[in-house]
Tab-separated table of C-alpha atoms and ligand atoms in Angstrom:
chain	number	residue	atom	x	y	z
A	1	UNK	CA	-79.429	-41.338	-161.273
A	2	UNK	CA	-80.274	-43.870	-158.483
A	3	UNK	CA	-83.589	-44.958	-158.423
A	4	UNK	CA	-83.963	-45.750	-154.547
A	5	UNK	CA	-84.753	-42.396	-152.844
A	6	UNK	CA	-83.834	-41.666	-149.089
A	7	UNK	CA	-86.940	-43.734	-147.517
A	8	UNK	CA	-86.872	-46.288	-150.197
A	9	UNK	CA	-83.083	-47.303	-149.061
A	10	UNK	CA	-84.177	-46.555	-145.021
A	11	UNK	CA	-87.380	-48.917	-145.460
A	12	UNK	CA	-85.190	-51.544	-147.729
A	13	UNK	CA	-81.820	-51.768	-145.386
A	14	UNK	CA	-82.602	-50.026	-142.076
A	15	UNK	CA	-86.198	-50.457	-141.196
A	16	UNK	CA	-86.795	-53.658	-138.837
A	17	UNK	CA	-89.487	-54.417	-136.470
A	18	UNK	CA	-87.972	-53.752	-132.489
A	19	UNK	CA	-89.005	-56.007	-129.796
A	20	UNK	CA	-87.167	-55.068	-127.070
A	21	UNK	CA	-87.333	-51.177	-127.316
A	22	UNK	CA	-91.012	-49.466	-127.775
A	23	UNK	CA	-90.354	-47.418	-130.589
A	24	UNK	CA	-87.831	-48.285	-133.608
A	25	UNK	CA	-87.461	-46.781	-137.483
A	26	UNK	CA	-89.807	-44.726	-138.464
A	27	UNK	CA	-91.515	-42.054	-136.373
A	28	UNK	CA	-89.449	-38.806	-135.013
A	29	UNK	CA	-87.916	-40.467	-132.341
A	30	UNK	CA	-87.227	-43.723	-130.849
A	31	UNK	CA	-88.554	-45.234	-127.577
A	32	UNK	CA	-86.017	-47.518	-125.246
A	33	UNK	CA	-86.913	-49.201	-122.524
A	34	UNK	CA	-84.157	-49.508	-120.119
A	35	UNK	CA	-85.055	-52.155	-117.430
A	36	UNK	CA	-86.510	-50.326	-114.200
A	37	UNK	CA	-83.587	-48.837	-112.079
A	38	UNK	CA	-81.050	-48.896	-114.441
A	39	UNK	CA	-78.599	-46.340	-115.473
A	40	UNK	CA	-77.995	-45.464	-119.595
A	41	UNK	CA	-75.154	-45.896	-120.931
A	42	UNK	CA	-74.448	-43.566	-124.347
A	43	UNK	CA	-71.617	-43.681	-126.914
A	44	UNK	CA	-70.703	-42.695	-130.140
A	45	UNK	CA	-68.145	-43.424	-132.946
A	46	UNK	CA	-67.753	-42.112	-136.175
A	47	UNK	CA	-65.849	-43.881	-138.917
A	48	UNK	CA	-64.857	-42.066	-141.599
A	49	UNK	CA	-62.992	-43.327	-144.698
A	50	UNK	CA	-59.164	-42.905	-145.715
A	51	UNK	CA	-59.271	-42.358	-141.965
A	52	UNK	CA	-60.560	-45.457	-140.055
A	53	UNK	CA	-61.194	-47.665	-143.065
A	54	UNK	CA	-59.841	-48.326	-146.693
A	55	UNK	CA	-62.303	-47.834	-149.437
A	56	UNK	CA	-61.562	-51.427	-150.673
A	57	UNK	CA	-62.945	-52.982	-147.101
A	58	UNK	CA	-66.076	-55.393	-147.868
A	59	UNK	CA	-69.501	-53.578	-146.552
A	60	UNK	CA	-70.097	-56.239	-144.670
A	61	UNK	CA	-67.040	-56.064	-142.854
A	62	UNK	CA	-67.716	-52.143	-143.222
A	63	UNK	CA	-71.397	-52.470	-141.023
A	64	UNK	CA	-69.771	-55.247	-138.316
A	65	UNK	CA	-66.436	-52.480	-137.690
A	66	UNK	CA	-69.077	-49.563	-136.912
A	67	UNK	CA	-71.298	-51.400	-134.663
A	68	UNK	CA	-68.310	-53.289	-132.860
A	69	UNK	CA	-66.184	-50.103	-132.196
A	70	UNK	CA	-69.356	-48.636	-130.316
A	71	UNK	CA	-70.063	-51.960	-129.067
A	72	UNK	CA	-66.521	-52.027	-127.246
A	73	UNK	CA	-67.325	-48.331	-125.678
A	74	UNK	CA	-70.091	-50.338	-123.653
A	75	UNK	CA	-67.944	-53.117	-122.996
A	76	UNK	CA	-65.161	-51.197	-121.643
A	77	UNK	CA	-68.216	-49.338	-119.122
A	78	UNK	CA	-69.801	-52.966	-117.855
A	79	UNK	CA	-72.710	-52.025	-120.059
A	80	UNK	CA	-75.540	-54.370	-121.411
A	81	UNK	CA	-76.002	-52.981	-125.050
A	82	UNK	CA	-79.896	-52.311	-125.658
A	83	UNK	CA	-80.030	-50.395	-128.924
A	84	UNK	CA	-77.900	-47.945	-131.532
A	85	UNK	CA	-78.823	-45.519	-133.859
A	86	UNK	CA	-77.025	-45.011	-137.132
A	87	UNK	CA	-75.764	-42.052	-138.687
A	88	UNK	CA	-75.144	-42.273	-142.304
A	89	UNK	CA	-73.318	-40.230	-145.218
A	90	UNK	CA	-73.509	-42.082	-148.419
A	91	UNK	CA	-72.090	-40.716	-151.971
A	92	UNK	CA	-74.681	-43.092	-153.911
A	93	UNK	CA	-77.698	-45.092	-152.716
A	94	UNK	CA	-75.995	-48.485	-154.307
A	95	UNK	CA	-77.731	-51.605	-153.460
A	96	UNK	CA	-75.439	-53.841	-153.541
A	97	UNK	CA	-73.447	-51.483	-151.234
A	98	UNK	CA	-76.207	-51.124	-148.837
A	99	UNK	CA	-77.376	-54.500	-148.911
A	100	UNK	CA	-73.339	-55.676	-147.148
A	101	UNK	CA	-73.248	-52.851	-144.765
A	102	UNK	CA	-76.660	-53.241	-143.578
A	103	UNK	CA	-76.088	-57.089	-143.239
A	104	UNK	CA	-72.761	-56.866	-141.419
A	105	UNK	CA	-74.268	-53.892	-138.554
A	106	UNK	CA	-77.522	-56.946	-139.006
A	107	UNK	CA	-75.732	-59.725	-137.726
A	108	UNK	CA	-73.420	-58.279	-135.368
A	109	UNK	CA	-76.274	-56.348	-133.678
A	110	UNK	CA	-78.417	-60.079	-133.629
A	111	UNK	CA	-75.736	-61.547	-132.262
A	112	UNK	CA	-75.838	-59.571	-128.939
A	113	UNK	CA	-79.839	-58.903	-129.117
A	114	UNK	CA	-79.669	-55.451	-129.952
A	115	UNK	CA	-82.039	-53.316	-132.410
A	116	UNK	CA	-80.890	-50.433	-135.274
A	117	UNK	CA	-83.596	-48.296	-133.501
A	118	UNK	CA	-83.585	-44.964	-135.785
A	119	UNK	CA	-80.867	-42.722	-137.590
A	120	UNK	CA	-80.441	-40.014	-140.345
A	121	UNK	CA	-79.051	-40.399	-143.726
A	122	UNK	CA	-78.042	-38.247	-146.017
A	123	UNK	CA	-75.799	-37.867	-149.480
A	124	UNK	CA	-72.063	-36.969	-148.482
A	125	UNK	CA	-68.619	-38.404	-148.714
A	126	UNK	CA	-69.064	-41.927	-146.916
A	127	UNK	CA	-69.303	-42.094	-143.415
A	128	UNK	CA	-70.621	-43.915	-140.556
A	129	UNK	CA	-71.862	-42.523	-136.526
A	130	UNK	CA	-73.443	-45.009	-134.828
A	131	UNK	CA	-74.370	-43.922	-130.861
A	132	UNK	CA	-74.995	-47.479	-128.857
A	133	UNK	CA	-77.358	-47.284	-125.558
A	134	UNK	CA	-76.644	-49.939	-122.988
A	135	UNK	CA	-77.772	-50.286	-119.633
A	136	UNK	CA	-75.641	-50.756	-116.314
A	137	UNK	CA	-76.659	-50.845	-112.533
A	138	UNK	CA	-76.077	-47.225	-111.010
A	139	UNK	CA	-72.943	-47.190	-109.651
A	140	UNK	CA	-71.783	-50.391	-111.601
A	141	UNK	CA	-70.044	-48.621	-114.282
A	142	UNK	CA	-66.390	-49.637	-115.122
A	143	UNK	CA	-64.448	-46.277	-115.123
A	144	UNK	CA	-60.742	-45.638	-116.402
A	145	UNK	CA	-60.871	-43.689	-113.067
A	146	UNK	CA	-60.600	-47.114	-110.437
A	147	UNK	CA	-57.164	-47.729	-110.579
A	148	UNK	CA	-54.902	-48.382	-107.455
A	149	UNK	CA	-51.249	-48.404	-106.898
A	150	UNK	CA	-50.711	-52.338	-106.606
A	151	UNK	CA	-53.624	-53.330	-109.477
A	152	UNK	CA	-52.441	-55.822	-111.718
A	153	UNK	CA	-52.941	-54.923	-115.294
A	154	UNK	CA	-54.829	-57.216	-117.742
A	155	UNK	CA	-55.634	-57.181	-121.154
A	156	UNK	CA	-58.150	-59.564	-123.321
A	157	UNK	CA	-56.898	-61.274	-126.162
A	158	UNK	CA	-54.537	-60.210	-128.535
A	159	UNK	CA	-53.020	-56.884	-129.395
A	160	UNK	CA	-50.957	-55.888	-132.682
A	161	UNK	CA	-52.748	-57.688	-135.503
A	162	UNK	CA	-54.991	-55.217	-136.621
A	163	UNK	CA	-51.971	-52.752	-136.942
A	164	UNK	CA	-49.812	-55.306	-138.467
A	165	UNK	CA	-52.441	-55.567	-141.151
A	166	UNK	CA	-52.197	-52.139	-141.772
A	167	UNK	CA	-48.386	-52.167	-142.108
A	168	UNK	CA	-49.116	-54.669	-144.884
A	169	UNK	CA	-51.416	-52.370	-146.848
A	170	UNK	CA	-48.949	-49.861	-146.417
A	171	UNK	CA	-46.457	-51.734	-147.908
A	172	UNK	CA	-44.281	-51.348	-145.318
A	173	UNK	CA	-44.538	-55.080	-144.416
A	174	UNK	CA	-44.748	-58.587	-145.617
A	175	UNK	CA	-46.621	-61.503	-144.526
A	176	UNK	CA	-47.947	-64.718	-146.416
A	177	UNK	CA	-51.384	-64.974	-147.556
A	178	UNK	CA	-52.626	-67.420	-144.760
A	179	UNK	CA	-50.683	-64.500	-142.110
A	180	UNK	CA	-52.421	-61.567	-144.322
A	181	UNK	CA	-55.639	-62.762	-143.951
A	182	UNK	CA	-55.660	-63.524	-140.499
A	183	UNK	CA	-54.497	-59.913	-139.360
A	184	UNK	CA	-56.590	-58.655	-141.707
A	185	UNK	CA	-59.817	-60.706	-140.674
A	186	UNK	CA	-58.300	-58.960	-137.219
A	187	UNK	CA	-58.568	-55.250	-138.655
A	188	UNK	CA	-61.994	-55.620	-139.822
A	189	UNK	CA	-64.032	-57.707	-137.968
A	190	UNK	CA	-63.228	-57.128	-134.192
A	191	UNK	CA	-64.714	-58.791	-131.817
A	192	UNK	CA	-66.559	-56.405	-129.333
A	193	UNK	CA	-65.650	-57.793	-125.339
A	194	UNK	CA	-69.152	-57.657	-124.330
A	195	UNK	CA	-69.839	-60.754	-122.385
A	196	UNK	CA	-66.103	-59.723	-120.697
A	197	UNK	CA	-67.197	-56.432	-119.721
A	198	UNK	CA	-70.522	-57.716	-117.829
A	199	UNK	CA	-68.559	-60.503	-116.251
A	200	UNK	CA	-65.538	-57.822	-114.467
A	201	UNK	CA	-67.973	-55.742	-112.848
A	202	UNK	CA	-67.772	-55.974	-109.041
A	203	UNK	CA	-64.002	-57.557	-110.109
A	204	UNK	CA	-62.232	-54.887	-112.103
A	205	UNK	CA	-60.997	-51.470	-110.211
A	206	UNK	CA	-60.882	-49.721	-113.865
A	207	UNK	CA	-61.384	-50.527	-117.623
A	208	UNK	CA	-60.951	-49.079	-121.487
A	209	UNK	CA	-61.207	-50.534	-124.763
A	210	UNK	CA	-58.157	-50.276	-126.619
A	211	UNK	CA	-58.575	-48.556	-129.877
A	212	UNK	CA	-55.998	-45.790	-130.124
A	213	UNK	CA	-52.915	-48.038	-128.759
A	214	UNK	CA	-51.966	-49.662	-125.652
A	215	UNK	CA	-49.385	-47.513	-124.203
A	216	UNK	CA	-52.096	-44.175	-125.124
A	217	UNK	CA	-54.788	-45.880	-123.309
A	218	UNK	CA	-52.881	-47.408	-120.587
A	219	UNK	CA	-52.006	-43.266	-120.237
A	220	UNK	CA	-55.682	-41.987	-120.011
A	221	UNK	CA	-56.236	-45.034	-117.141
A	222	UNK	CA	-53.584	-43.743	-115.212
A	223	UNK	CA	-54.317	-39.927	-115.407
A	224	UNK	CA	-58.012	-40.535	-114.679
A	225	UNK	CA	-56.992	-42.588	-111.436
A	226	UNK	CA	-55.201	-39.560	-110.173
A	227	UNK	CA	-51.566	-39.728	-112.100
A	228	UNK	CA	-50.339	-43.101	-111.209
A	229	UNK	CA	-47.879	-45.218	-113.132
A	230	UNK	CA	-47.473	-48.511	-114.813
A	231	UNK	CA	-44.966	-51.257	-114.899
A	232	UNK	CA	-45.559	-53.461	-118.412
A	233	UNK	CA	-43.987	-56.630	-119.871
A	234	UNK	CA	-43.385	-56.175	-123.223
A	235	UNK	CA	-42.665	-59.703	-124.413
A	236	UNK	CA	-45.679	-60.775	-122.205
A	237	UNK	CA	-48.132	-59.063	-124.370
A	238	UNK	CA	-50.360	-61.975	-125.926
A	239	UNK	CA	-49.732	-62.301	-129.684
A	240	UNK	CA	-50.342	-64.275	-133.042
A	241	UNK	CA	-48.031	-65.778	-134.761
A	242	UNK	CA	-47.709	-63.478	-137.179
A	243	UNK	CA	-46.896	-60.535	-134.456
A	244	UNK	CA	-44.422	-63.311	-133.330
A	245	UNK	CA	-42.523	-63.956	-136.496
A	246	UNK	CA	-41.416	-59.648	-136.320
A	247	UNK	CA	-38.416	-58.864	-135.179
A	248	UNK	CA	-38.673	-57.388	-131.328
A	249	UNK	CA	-38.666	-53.455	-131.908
A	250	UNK	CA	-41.562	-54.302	-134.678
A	251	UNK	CA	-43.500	-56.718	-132.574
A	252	UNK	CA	-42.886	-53.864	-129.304
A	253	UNK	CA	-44.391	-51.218	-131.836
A	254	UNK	CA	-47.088	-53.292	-133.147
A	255	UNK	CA	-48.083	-53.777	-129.518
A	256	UNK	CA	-47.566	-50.666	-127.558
A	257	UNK	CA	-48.517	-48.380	-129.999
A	258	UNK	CA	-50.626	-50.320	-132.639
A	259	UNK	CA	-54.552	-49.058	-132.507
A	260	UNK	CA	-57.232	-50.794	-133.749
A	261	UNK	CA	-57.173	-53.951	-130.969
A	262	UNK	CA	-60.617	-53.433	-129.470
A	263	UNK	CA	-59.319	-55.199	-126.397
A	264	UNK	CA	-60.174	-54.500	-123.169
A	265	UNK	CA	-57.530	-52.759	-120.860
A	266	UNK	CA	-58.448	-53.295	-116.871
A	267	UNK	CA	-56.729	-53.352	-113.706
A	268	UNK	CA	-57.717	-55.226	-110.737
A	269	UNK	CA	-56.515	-55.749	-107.006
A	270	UNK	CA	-54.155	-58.859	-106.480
A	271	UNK	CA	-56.829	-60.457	-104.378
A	272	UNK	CA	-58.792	-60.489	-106.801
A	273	UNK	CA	-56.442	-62.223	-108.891
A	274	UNK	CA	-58.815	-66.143	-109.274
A	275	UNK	CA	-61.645	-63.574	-109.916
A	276	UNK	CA	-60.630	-62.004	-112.865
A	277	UNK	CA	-59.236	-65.669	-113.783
A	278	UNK	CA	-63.313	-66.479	-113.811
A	279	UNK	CA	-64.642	-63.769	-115.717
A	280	UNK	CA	-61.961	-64.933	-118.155
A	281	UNK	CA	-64.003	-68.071	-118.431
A	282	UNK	CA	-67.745	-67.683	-117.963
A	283	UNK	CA	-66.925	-64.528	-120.493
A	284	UNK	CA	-65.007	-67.484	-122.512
A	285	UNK	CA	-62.081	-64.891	-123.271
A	286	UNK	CA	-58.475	-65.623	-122.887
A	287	UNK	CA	-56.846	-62.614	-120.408
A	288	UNK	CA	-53.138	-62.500	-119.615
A	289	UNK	CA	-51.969	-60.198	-116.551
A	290	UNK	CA	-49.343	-57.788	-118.581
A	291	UNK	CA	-47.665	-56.179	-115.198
A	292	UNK	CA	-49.092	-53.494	-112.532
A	293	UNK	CA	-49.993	-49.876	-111.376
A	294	UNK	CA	-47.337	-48.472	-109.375
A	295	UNK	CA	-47.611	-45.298	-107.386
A	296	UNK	CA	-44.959	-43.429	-109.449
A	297	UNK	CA	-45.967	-41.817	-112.520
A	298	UNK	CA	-44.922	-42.784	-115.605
A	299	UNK	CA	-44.875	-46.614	-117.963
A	300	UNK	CA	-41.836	-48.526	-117.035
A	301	UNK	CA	-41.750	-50.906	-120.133
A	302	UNK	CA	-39.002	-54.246	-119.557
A	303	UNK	CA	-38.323	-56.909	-121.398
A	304	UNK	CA	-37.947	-60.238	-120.644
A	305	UNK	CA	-35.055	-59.569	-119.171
A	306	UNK	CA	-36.557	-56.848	-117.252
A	307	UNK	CA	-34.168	-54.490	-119.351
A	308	UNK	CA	-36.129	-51.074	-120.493
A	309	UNK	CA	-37.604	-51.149	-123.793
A	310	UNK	CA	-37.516	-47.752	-125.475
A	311	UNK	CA	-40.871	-46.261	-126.345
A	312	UNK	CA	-40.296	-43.748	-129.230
A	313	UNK	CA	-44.078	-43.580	-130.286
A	314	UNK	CA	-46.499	-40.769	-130.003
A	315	UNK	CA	-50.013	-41.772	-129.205
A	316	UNK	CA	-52.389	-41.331	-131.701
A	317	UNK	CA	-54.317	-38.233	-132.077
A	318	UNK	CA	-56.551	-37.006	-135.356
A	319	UNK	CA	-54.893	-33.216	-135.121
A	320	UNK	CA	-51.229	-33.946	-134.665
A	321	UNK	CA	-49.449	-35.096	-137.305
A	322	UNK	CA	-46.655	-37.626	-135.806
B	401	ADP	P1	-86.500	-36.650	-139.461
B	401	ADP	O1	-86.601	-35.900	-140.742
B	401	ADP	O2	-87.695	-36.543	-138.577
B	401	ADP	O3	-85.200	-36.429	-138.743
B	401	ADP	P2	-85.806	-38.790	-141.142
B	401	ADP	O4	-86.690	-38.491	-142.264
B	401	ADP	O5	-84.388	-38.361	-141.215
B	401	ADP	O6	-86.486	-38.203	-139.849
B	401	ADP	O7	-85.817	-40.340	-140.847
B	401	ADP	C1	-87.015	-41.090	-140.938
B	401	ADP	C2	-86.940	-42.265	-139.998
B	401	ADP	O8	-85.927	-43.142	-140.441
B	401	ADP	C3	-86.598	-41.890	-138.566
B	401	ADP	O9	-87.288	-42.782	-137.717
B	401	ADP	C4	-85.111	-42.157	-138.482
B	401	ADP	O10	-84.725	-42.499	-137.165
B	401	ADP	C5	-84.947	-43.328	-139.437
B	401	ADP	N1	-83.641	-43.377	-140.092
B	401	ADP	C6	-83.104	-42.490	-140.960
B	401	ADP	N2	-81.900	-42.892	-141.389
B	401	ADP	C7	-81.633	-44.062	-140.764
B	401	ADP	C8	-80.539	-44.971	-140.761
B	401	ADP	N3	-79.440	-44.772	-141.483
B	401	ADP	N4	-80.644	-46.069	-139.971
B	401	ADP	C9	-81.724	-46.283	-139.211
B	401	ADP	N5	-82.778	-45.476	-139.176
B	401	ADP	C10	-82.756	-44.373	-139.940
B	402	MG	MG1	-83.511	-36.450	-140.655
């Protein structure tokens, strides 16, 4: 039997003093403090694993994933992240366990001021629900609900690795060491758009985080601005290397359909084209404009030629089996 009980292993890994929020671990609830006049912003994510993480993932790698997924919910909204809460099934209180996790959700939260403000934990197969609360000028919000016919379409960073890294584990792909861990590095430890997300607001029309595939998101954009379409460049979609080196159809797949980017999605008018350019770099994050909303429903997807690509993939959804 483990020796550290429940508020042993809360206390050890969980309890820090808060400065910016009144109230952190400890009592019944916790007390934020939004800054006067601003709107809360609230989202959860639950990762649960053999479904959004292998059991052989460090916990370190484990703790940043959680907190960045939620982290990227606020990001996609504009939102300044002010706290989280955690959420926490655990099999076995194991130290050395707890000690990775809590110092991977630790420095991740540090790095964009934020405080583990309260939770629940209990024995269970392992999984993780951490809600983030940000803050955002009313009626500053990024929606997915902005678009307009005309908007170019952008999209931060990379997309592809993180599913390419999964192909690996699957065995259904090969890449060198120095390729594997790079994708994989991509997988685990995303990097949450934050600083992106503050700079588009006033700029961007809409936004989403991309976590269940481009082409799926780009679809939930379009319906929530009223059922417009999309044309997209498929071999303008900014890649690694090692989404490169795939043959096209693989490369298209690991793009359009891959999950697991953590990118930001947005559209924007035309006129605001040097604008977005800016956010790009006072946010320091490289953007590349990957076609436009048209007024037709429906994703045209061309190739460099401007010949259709075929997009045989179903979006991802935890109930349907593709
Ligand atoms: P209650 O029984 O009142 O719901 P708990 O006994 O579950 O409270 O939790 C005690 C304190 O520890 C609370 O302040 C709670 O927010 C905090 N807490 C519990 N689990 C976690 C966790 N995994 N991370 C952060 N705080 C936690
Ligand atoms: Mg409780």
């Amino acid at each position: 039997m483990s020796a550290l009980g429940e508020f042993d292993l809360i206390r050890a890994y969980f309890d820090r003093p808060v400065r910016r929020n009144a109230l952190g671990v400890g009592d019944d609830c916790a007390l934020l403090t939004p800054s006067p006049g601003m709107q809360l912003a609230v989202s959860s994510d639950m990762l649960v694993e053999g479904r959004h993480f292998l059991s052989t993932v460090a916990p370190a790698h484990l703790g940043h994933k959680a907190l960045a997924v939620n982290l990227s919910d606020l990001a996609a909204c504009g939102a300044r992240p002010l706290g989280y809460t955690l959420a926490l099934a655990l099999p076995r209180a194991e130290p050395g366990f707890l000690a990775g996790l809590a110092q991977g959700l630790h420095a991740l939260a540090d790095a964009h001021e934020i405080e583990l403000v309260g939770g629940d934990t209990t024995a269970g197969p392992l999984n993780l629900c951490i809600t983030v609360f940000g803050e955002v000028p009313p009626g500053q919000a990024l929606l997915r609900s902005g678009a307009r016919a005309g908007d170019e379409l952008w999209v931060s960073g990379q997309l592809g690795d993180a599913r390419l890294a999964l192909e690996v584990f699957r065995g259904h792909l090969d890449l060198p060491g120095e390729g594997f861990a790079a994708v994989r590095r991509a997988m685990e430890l995303p990097t949450p758009r934050v600083a992106l997300g503050l700079a588009l607001r006033g700029i961007a029309s809409a936004a989403i985080d991309l976590s269940d595939g481009l082409l799926g998101d780009l679809a939930h954009v379009l319906k929530r601005s009223g059922g417009l379409g999309a044309t997209l460049h498929a071999d303008a979609l900014p890649r690694s290397a090692w989404v490169d080196a795939q043959a096209p159809s693989m490369r298209h797949e690991l793009q359009l359909s891959g999950g697991d980017d953590y990118e930001l999605l947005f559209t924007a008018p035309p006129a605001r084209h040097a604008a977005v350019r800016d956010a790009g770099v006072r946010s320091a994050t490289p953007l590349t404009c990957i076609g436009r909303i048209d007024a037709e429903a429906g994703v045209r997807v061309l190739d460099h030629r401007g010949q259709p690509v075929a997009t045989p993939w179903a979006s991802f959804d935890h109930f349907r089996v593709p």
